[in-house]
């Protein structure tokens, strides 16, 4: 009697198993702005494919910590991981991501995906681009007009004199909203026309008389003349909060920032904010994001299906509508523009022709760029000489380079 | 216990009331210090962003209070242009439960285990006592993330990642040294004559614990419980690394989700903070009432 | 009835073993084992970004740290934070504990309310003070302005010197509930009859405080002092969110870098795990050194009396 019961029980369990196997589960580790915003869309994907997607949201820096600790023990924190622009240095470098070359050749995702080169490191494709963002600047047109300027500045010295006029005429006490950190310097140096690094990862920003040196000097002057609010140096807020709280006329933003800038519920600058193509040569750099598969994942096929859906038209559109993140598929971008949903399209287009990338693929980029921020902050606090600061930064680059190569 | 009275009976009603006034004055100052910023959190949670940006005159209660932030918190709220999707949809309730469960269970275990161990170290003599005590205390100041890689390795091999059990186990181990140290301090203050009388009467150690030590160290145990509970409640690193999904995710990690790409959703975070502070507040209030009632009944003779 | 001494001690030993053995095993496995593993790591040159097998390099990590002036600057800064925070915190918590042992209606509620700062999650705490101390739209500025104390908004955190002071204030505010709880419990376990006897003998309140309360409070005070020292010495959250914040992370404010921030930099940003582990052990030795001094001098002294 007992043996019959056992047999029946095992048969019963066996019958259950295929059903359990059908419901595959994958985990997706992402910062909050990478989580698919349209729940209904996600539900339909899960139903159609039979794959359950568990979304694990954390802050960006925590994402790195979690992944790094897992990597140290040869494990994956999740199946699919959202990759931000620091990911090459923080995740790919520690051998955490799977090469997608095989999957791409077997099951390609379409050729309207822009920005794939960024995620191609050493011939291996580690991520599928999700969105592309340029670092852009926007400004308050009304304030500029009140100071007597009808068009945005075409050079950085012009920007500086405009800012000084804004300050002296009392319209804006701290007209420039930029941070005392790495990005401000990159922005100014690149848009002044200095490529900063050459193809061999050599720091040509340190060359004598380079535009980067001019940029650093001007940046430090912005702080010493208090054209930038001292609150930025205090370190509790970033340039975006300062700008949207009403202080600042020129703002280092991003592709999509005027949507928040002109939102009366979130920004005191509304509705006067518009993009400006960067002054000078006008080059900027992009900070793309991608989605990839973790190295030790056991659900590679299912993960790829999810990636296909995630970078598909429907999800890309919903991401744009929820977060303002510009889709990586050029067809989707065109459609959104046709629907009139892209604010400031012409400036975005104009700016997108002037891009000069930074070498984020260098393994040591993460520590380097953090140290650049520290050097700039130190220079601002201590009133250090801009040339010496640039020299120091070059030393840091070379030291890290030799350590990692 | 009244320390600054010159005698048990007030000399006069005036004296009594003057004392009361001083007490209330100091209480007001203490509360201003402690609660002032918390009030700002509450105000933030019911204000709109524009009100928070108002300068230079601030209104100390928003002119248009709104419960939107709280609604968004638990519902995942509106998705509208400008990058505002509530990241905590579906997570708040679960992480509230998880955090409550883990903190209460861990605190209970720690209190029980450290009272026992505290008694052992306070009262008993045996070989190697100092060494064992030192062994248990030595690693207390070790920064947590030193051990975290190897710990992660062990816990994941034991299959305890992303489980409530795993979290409880970890917290118990990390809270024990402090708990043991505290309880050994408190147990030492108990009058040893009571214990000796009990032993002479034929009590064994277990009975001694149950009938004498536990009742007499109530305030110490409450302190250890509260301290352990709050330490778990506020801990960020352990839940970050050892939990992944709503199965065991805890409040501190969920709160970090409000840090967006460009800005912090402060109103939402403030609402979440108010909700987060409520359970420990109620638990602590319960304990305080319980303790005070216990004290007025006097010491057990 | 004659007491069987042998049975007593054997039973006692069983009692001790049953209680202590599980704890020893638990601590041994979950604390010591990983700690020893990272101690070994501290003797290697492991770096997660550089894919090579970690090589044993002996004490080179330690000497590298100690020879670098940054370690000493950072340690001095940590000690500065401690010297600012500890007295403030302990004074406030002692005062509060004494206040809250008084009997008055609403005592339970007040006692619980003052614990609220500790119930606030650390991440919220940082942003809270960022909002309060903001130089453009902060509440503190608003309050002082409305009260007429200042004419213009002040950027409180602009200077590195004031940053450290505010860090001490915020750390105090965050943590004062912990020593308050400990000291309250300590005060409550002082037997009432001792104080009554002193009063009968004609002692003044100050005398009974000095001669009875303070010595009996010493053990709890020593615990509170040691724990708060470690918390202030190993401060992290408050400094991170108050001075190195804004949304995008990664960069650490070099003017408020304390030991744990330096440690975070080495372990999580630079991914130099070997060096980071060595620093962690240096931090451990420093913390232990001071903790042992506190414990031996205050605690054992109190136990003796």
CSV table of C-alpha atoms in Angstrom, one decimal, chain A residues 231 234-237, chain B residues 40 266, chain C residues 123-141 156-157 170 238 241-243 246:
chain,number,residue,atom,x,y,z
A,231,UNK,CA,26.3,75.9,-2.4
A,234,UNK,CA,29.2,72.6,-0.2
A,235,UNK,CA,28.4,69.3,-1.8
A,236,UNK,CA,24.8,68.8,-0.7
A,237,UNK,CA,23.1,69.5,-4.0
B,40,UNK,CA,10.7,69.3,8.5
B,266,UNK,CA,12.6,64.3,-1.6
C,123,UNK,CA,20.1,57.9,3.8
C,124,UNK,CA,17.2,60.1,4.6
C,125,UNK,CA,19.2,61.7,7.4
C,126,UNK,CA,21.8,62.9,4.9
C,127,UNK,CA,19.4,64.4,2.5
C,128,UNK,CA,17.4,65.9,5.3
C,129,UNK,CA,20.4,67.9,6.6
C,130,UNK,CA,21.3,68.8,3.0
C,131,UNK,CA,17.9,70.4,2.7
C,132,UNK,CA,18.0,72.0,6.1
C,133,UNK,CA,21.5,73.5,5.6
C,134,UNK,CA,21.1,74.5,2.0
C,135,UNK,CA,22.4,77.9,1.2
C,136,UNK,CA,19.8,78.7,-1.5
C,137,UNK,CA,16.5,77.5,0.0
C,138,UNK,CA,17.3,75.7,3.2
C,139,UNK,CA,15.0,75.7,6.2
C,140,UNK,CA,17.7,76.7,8.7
C,141,UNK,CA,18.4,79.8,6.7
C,156,UNK,CA,26.7,76.7,5.9
C,157,UNK,CA,28.7,74.0,4.3
C,170,UNK,CA,24.6,65.9,12.5
C,238,UNK,CA,26.7,61.3,7.6
C,241,UNK,CA,25.5,62.3,2.2
C,242,UNK,CA,26.3,65.6,3.7
C,243,UNK,CA,29.5,66.5,1.8
C,246,UNK,CA,24.4,65.3,-4.9
